[in-house]
Coordinates of C-alpha atoms in Angstrom, one line a residue:
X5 CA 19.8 2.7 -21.4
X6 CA 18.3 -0.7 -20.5
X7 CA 21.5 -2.1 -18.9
X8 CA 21.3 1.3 -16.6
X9 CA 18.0 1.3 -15.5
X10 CA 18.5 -2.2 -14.2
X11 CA 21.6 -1.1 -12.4
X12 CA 19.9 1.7 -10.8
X13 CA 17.4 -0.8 -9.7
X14 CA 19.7 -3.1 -8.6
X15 CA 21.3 -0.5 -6.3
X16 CA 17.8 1.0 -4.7
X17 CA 16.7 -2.5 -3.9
X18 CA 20.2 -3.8 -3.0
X19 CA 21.7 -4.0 0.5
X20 CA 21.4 -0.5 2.1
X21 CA 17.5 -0.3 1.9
X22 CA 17.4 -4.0 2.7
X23 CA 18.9 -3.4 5.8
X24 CA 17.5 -0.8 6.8
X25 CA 13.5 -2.3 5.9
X26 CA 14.6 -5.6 8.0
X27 CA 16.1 -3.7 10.6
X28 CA 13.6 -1.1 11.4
X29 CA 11.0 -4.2 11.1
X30 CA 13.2 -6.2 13.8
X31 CA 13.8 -3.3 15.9
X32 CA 10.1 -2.3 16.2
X33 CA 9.1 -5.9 16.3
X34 CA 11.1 -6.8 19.1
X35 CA 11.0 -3.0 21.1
X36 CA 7.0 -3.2 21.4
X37 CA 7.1 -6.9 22.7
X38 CA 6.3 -8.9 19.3
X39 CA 2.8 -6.6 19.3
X40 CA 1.5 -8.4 16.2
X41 CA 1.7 -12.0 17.1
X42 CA 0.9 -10.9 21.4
X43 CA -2.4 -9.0 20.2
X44 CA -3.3 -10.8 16.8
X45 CA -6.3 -11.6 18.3
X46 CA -6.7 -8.0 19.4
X47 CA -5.9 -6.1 16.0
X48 CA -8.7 -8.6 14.2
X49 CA -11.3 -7.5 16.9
X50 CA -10.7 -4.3 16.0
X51 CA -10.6 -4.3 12.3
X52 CA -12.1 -7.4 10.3
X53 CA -14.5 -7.9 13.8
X54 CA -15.9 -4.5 13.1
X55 CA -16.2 -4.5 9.2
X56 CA -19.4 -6.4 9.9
X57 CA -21.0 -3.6 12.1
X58 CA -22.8 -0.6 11.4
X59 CA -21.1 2.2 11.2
X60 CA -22.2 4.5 13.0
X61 CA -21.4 8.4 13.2
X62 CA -18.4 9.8 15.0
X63 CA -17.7 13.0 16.5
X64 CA -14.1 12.5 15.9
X65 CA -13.2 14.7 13.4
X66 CA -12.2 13.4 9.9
X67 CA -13.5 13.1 6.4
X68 CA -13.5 9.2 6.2
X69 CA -15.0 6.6 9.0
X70 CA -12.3 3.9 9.4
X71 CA -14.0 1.4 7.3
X72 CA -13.8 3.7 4.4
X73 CA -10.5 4.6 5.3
X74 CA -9.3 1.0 5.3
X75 CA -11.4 0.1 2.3
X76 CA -9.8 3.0 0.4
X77 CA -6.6 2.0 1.6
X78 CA -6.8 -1.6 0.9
X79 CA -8.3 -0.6 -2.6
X80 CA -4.8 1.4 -3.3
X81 CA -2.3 -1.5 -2.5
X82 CA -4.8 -4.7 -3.4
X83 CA -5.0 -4.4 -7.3
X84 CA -2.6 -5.8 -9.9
X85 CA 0.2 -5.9 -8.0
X86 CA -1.3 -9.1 -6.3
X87 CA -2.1 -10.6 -9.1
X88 CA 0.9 -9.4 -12.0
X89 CA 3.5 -8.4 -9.6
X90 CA 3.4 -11.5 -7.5
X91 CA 3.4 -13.2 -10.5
X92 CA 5.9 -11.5 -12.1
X93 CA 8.2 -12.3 -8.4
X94 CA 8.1 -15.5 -9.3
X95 CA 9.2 -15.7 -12.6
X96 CA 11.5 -13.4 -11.9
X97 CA 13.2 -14.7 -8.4
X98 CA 11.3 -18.2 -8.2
X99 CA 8.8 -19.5 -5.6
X100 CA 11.6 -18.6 -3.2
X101 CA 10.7 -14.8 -3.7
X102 CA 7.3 -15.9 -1.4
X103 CA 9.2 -16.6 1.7
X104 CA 11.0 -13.3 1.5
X105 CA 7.1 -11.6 0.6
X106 CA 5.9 -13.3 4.0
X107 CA 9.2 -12.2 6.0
X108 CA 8.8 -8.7 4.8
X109 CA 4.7 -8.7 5.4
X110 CA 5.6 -9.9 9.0
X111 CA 7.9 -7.3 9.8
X112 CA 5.5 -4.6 7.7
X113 CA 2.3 -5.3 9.8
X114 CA 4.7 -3.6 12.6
X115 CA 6.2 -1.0 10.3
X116 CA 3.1 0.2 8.9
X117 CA 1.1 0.3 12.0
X118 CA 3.7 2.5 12.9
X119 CA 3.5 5.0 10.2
X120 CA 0.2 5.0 10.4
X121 CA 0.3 6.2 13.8
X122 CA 2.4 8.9 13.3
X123 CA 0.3 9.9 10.1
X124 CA -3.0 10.4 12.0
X125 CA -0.7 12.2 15.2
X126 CA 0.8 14.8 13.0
X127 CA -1.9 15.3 10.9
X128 CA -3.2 18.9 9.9
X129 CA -6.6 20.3 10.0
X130 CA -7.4 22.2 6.7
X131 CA -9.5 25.5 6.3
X132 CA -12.8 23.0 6.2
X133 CA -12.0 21.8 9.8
X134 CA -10.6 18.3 7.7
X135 CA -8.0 16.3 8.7
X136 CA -5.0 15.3 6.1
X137 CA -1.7 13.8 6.9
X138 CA 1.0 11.8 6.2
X139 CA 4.8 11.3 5.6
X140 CA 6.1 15.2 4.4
X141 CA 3.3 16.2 7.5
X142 CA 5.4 14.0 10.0
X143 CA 8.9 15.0 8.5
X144 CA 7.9 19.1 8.8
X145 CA 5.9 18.0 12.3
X146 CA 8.2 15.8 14.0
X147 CA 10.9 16.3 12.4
X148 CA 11.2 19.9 11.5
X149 CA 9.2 21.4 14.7
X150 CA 9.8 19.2 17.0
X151 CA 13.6 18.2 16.6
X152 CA 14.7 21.4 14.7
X153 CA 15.7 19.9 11.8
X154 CA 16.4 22.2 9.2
X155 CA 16.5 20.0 6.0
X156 CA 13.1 18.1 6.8
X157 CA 12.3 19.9 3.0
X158 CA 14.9 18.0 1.4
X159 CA 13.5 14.8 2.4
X160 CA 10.1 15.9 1.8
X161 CA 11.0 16.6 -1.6
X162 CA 12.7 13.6 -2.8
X163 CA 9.5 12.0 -0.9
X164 CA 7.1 13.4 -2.9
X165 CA 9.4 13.9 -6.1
X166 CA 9.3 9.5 -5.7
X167 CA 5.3 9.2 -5.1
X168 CA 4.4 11.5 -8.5
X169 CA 7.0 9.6 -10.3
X170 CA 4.4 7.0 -10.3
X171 CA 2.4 9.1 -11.5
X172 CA 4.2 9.3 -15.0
X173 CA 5.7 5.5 -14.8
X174 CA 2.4 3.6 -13.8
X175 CA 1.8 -0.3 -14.9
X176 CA -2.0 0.0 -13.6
X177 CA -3.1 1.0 -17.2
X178 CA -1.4 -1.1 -19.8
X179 CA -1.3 -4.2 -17.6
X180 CA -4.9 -4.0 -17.3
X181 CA -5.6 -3.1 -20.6
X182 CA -3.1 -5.5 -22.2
X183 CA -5.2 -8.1 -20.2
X184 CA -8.6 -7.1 -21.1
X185 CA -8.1 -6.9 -24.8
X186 CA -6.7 -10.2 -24.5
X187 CA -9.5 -11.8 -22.9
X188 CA -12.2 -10.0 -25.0
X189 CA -10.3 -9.4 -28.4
X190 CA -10.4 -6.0 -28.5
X191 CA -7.9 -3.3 -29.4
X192 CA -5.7 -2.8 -26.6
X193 CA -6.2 1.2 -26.6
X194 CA -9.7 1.0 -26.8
X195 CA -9.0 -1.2 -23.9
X196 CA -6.8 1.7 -22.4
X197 CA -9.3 4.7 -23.0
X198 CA -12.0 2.7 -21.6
X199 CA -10.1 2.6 -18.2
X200 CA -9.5 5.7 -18.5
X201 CA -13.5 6.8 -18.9
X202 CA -13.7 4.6 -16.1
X203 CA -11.3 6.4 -13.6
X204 CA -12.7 9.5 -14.4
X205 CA -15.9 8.4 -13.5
X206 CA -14.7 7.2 -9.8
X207 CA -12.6 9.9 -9.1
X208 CA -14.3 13.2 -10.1
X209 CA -17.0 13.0 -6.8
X210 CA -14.0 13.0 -4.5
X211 CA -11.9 11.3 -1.6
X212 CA -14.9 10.7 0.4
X213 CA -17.3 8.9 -3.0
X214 CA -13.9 6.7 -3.7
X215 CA -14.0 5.7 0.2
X216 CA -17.9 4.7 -0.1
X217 CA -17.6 2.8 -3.7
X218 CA -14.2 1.1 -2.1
X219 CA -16.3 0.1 0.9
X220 CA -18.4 -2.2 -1.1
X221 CA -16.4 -2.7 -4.0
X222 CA -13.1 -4.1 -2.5
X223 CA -14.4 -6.4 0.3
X224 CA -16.6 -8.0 -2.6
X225 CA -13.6 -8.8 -5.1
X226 CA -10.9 -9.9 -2.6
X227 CA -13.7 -12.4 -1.2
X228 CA -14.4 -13.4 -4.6
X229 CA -10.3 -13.8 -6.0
X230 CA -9.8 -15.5 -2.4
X231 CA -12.7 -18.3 -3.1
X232 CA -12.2 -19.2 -6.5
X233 CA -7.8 -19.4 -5.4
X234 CA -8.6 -21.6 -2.7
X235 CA -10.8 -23.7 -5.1
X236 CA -7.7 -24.0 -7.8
X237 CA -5.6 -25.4 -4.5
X238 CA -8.1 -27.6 -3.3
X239 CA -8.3 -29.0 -6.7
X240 CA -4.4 -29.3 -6.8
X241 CA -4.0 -30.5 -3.3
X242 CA -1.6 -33.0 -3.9
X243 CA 0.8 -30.7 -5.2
X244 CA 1.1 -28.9 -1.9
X245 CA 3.6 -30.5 0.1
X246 CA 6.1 -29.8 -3.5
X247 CA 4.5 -26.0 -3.3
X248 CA 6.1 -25.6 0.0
X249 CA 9.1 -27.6 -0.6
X250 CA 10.1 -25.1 -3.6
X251 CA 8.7 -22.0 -1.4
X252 CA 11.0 -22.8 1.2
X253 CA 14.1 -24.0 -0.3
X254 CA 14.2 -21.6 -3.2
X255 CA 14.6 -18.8 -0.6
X256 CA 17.7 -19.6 0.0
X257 CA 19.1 -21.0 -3.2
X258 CA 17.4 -19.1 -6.0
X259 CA 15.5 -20.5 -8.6
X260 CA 13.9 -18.3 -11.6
X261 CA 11.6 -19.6 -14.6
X262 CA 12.3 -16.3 -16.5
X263 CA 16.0 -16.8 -18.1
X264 CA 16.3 -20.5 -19.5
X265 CA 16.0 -21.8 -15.8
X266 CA 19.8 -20.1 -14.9
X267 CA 18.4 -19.6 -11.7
X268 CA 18.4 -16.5 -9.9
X269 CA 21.2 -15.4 -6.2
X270 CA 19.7 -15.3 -3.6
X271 CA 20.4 -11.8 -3.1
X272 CA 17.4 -11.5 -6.2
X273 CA 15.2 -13.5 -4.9
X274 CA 15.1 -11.4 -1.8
X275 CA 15.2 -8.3 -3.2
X276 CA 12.6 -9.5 -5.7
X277 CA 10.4 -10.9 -3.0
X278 CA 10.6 -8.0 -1.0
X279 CA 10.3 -5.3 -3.6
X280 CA 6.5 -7.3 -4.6
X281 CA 5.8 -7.4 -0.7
X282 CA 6.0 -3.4 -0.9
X283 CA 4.5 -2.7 -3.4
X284 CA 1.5 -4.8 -2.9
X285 CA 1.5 -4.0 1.1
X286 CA 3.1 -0.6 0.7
X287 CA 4.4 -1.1 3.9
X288 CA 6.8 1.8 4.4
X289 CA 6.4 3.4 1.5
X290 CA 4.6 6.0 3.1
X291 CA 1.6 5.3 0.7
X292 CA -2.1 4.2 3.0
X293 CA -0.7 6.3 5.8
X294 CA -2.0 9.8 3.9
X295 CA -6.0 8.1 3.5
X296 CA -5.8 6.3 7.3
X297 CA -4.8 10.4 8.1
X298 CA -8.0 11.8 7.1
X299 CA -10.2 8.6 9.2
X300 CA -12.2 9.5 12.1
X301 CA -10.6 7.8 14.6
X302 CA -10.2 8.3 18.8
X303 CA -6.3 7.1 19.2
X304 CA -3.9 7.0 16.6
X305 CA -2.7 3.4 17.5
X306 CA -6.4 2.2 17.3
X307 CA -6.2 3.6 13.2
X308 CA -2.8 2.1 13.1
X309 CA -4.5 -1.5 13.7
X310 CA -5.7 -1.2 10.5
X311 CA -2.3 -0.4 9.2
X312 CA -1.6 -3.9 10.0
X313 CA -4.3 -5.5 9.3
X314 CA -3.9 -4.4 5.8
X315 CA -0.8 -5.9 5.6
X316 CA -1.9 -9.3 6.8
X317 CA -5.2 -9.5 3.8
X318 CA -3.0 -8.5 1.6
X319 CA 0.0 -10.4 1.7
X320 CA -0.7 -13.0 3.8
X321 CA -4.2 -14.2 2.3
X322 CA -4.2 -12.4 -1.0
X323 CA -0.8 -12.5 -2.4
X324 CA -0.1 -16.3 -0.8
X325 CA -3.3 -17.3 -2.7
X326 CA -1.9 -15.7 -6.1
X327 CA 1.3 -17.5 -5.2
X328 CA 0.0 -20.8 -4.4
X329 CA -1.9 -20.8 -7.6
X330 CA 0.8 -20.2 -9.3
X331 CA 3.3 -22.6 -8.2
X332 CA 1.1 -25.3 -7.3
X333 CA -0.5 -25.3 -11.1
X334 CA 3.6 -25.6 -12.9
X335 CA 2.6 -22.6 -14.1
X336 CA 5.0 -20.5 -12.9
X337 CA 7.6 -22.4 -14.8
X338 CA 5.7 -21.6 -18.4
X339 CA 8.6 -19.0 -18.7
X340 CA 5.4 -16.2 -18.9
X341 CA 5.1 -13.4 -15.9
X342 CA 3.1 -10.4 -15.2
X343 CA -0.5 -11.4 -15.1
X344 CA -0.5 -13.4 -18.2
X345 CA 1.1 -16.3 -15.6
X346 CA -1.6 -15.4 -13.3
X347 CA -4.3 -15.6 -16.3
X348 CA -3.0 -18.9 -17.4
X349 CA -3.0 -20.4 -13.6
X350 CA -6.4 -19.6 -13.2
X351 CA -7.2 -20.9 -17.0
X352 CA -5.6 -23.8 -15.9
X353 CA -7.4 -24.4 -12.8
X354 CA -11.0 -23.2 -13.6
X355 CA -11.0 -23.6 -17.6
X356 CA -12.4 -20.4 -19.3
X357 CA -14.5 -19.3 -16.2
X358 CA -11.3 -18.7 -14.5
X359 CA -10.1 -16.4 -17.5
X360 CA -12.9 -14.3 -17.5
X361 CA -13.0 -14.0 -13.7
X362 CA -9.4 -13.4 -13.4
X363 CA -9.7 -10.7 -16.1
X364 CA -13.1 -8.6 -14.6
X365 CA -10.9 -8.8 -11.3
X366 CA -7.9 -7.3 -12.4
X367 CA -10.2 -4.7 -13.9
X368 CA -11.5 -3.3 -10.7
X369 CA -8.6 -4.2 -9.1
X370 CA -6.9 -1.4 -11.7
X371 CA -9.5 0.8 -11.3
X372 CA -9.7 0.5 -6.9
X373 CA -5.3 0.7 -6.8
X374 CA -5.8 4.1 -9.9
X375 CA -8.5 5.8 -7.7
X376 CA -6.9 4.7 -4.4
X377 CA -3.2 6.2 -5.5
X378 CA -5.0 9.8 -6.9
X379 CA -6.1 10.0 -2.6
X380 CA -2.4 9.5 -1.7
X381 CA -1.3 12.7 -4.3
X382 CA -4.2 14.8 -3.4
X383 CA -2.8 14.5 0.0
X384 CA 0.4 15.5 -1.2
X385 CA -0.7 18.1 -3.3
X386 CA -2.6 19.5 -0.7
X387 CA 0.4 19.7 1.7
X388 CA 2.4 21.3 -1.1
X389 CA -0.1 24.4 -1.4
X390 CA 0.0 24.3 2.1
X391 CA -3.0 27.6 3.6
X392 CA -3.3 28.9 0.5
X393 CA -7.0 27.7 -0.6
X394 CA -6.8 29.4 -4.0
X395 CA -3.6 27.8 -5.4
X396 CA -4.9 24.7 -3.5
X397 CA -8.2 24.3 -5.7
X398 CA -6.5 25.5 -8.7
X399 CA -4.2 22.7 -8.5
X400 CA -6.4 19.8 -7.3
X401 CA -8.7 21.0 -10.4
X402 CA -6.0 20.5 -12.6
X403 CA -4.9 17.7 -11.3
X404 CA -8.3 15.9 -11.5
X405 CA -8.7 16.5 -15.1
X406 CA -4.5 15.6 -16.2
X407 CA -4.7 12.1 -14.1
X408 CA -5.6 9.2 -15.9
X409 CA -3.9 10.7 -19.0
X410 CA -0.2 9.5 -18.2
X411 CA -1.1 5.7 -18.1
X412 CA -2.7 5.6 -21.2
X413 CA 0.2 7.3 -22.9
X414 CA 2.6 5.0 -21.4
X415 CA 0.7 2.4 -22.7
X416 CA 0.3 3.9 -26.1
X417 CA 4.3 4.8 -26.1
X418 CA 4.8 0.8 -25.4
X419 CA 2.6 -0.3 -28.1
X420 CA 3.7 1.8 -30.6
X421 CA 7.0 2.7 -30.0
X422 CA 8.8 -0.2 -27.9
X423 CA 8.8 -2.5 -24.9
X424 CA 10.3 -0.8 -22.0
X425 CA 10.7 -2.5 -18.4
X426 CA 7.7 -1.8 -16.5
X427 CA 8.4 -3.5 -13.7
X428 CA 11.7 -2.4 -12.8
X429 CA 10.5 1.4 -13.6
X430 CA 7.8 0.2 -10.8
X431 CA 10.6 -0.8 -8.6
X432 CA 12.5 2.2 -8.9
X433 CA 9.5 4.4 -8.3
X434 CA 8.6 2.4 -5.0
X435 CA 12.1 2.4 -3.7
X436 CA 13.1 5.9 -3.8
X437 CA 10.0 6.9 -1.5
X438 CA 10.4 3.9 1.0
X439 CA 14.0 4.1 1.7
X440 CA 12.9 7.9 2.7
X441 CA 9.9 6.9 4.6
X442 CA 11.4 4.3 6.8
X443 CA 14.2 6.1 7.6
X444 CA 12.2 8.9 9.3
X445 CA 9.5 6.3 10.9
X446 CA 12.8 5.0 12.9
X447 CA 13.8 8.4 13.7
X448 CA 10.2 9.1 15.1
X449 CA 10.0 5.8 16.6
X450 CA 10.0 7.3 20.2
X451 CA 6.9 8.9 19.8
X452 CA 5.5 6.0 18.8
X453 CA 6.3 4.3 21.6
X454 CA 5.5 6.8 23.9
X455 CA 1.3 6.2 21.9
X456 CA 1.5 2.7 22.5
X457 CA 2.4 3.1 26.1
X458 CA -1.0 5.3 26.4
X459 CA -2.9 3.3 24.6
X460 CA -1.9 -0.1 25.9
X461 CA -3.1 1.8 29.4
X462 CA -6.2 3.5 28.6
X463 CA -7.9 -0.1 26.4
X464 CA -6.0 -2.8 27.3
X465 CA -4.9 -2.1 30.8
X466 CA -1.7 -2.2 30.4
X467 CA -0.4 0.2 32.5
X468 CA -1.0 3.2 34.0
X469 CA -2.2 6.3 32.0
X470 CA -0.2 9.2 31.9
X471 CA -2.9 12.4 31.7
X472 CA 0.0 14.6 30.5
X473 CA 0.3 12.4 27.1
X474 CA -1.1 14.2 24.2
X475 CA -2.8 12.1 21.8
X476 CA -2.7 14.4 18.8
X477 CA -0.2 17.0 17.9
X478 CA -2.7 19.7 17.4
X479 CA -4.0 19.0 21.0
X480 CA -0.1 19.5 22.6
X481 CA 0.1 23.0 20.2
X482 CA -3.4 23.8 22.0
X483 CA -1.6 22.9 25.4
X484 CA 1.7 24.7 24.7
X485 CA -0.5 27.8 23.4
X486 CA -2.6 27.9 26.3
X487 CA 0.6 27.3 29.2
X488 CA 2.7 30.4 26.8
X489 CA -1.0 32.7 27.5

């Protein structure tokens, strides 16, 4: 059973979706001009330059203000896949797996920005006058109404079929709890069951409480994980040049610490490196696109700026920190992963104050990814009950009261029953959904373009704008309704 999961890993995260994840990030790269290195500047104006402002009240319509939606967002794909799953990268496909996270990250600031966009164009209002999209709303939108494509449900399906598999394979729980009753010698179920009081707790006041806790909650931590990294670097600084020199040729020659040093092809460390880039960015999986949906926002490229500026914290400042640390420490050549390399990094670095810090983050780093994902299935459970309110509440009710429940079995079925592969099962579960995802975002990609344009001319002056563009579907339904009449 073992040897077949693997090889059903192996071939989700082997050429075909690496092709097309590189490609689609290359062809949107290069088709918009370069947009995230031209208008860096731009994008962190409009995100991290406003996170300091007040926010004040929009008459956009929407159930989250983009701070919230961001925060909620970030809280989702920052949690212990930064800190275990980068780790585990490494051990797994070496330092060289780093480059390959940054390469992806690159391309994903473009990619997600895009599906974004197209989450918050095709986006639904509900009965409440609320706004929810993403990916199955842009496959029955864009690409069933629009393009007449008869088997957008198919997609949809094995879409959503690949986000609630996460909902039964999920690492959030035992990694967590396997770390806290480590740190604090306690049993790791009551370790478990606390997390699980805990997500109950965040989750039963709704999308828009989980948006307000994120909103101070998330900013806090990642500050905090960033400061006390940068510290453990500073302190190692003359292993830096010899960071970067593994980084950068381990990329393309492999080099693993899990394995008796065997080394790992290439082809693993890129796969590796990219499969920990998405899961921590989620860039095209089709994850953050379903919160930034429901944001108040006046453009759907101006929301899709924080599509990429999520990518950027995340992988480019979070994850490279959790790398660094790693690496530049010799940890990451103990022959541990998962976040016990992390852990050990940090012990390493900071003595026990790093243990104890490192393990109250990854707490609320669980707890922000747990609540963060249950907004992405809402969304999706939402979609699937479609108008009707009744089944709609029935099933959200349901929903709210079954969700923490599968991690703590999985993480009772691995203590008492046997090890199983989390992170491969993680892999799978991520792979399935992107591979879907991206290959729709492409074949939106000219309405994409066609957003840009307009909004490039109506803030940047770029251009001339084009009256006739509609900035929302629901406003070109309203036009096509009112030209029929």
């Amino acid at each position: 059973m073992t040897n077949f999961i693997n090889a059903l890993n192996d071939f989700i995260w082997g050429p075909p979706l690496i092709i097309l994840m590189l490609s689609t990030g290359v062809y949107f790269t290069v088709r918009s001009g370069f947009f995230q290195i031209r208008y860096f500047k731009y994008i962190m104006q409009q995100t991290l330059g406003k996170v300091f402002k007040k926010q004040e009240d929009s008459d956009e319509k929407g159930v989250l203000n983009p701070i919230e939606a961001i925060s909620t967002a970030i809280g989702g794909s920052v949690g212990f896949g930064n800190i275990a799953g980068v780790a585990t990268a490494i051990a797994m496909g070496g330092p060289g797996a780093t480059l390959w996270m940054w390469i992806t990250a690159f391309l994903g600031m473009l990619l997600k920005q895009v599906e974004v966009t197209l989450a918050v164009y095709y986006r639904r209002t509900d009965e409440n006058g609320d706004p929810y999209g993403g990916p199955t709303y842009y496959m029955e939108r864009g690409l069933g109404e629009e393009r007449n494509f008869k088997f957008w449900k198919v997609l949809a399906a094995i879409f959503g079929c690949g986000i609630f598999s996460t909902f039964f394979i999920t690492a959030s729980n035992y990694t967590v709890s396997e770390v806290v009753a480590s740190t604090f010698k306690i049993n790791q179920l009551v370790a478990s069951l606390f997390i699980v009081v805990c997500t109950y707790l965040m989750i039963w006041k709704g999308m828009k409480f989980v948006g307000k806790v994120f909103t101070k909650l998330v900013p806090l931590m990642s500050v905090s994980y960033l400061v006390f990294g940068l510290l453990i670097i500073i302190l190692n600084y003359k292993n830096i040049p010899h960071t970067f020199s593994l980084i950068f040729n381990g990329a393309f020659s492999g080099s693993a610490a899990v394995g008796g040093f065997v080394g790992a092809a290439v082809s693993k460390v890129i796969s590796t490196g990219m499969a920990r880039s998405v899961y921590s960015n989620e860039a095209g999986w089709g994850t953050s696109p379903m919160v930034h949906a429901s944001s108040k926002t006046r453009h759907p490229i101006e929301q899709g700026l924080w599509g990429s500026f999520e990518v950027f914290i995340d992988t480019f400042v979070v994850c490279t920190i959790t790398s660094l640390v790693v690496i530049i420490t010799g940890e990451w050549s103990s022959g541990v992963e998962s976040a016990t390399l992390t852990i050990n990094a940090f012990t390493m670095g900071l003595g026990n104050f790093g243990k104890y810090f490192l393990t109250v983050t990854m707490l609320i780093f669980g707890l922000t990814t747990s609540t963060g994902w249950y907004v992405y299935y809402e969304v999706v459970l939402r979609h699937l009950a479609d108008k009707n309110a009744k089944l709609k509440n029935a099933i959200l009710k349901v929903f709210k009261y079954c969700y923490p429940l599968p991690g703590f079995i999985m993480t009772a079925y691995i203590l008492y029953v046997g090890e199983i592969s989390i992170w491969t099962f993680v892999d799978i579960t991520s792979g399935i959904p992107t591979f879907i995802n991206v290959a729709v975002v492409l074949a939106l990609s000219k309405q994409y373009f066609v957003l840009l344009k307009d909004y490039k001319a109506r803030y940047l002056g770029v251009g001339t704008v084009d009256e006739s563009v509609d900035i929302f579907y629901e406003d070109k339904l309203v036009r096509e309704k009112r030209e029929v009449a």
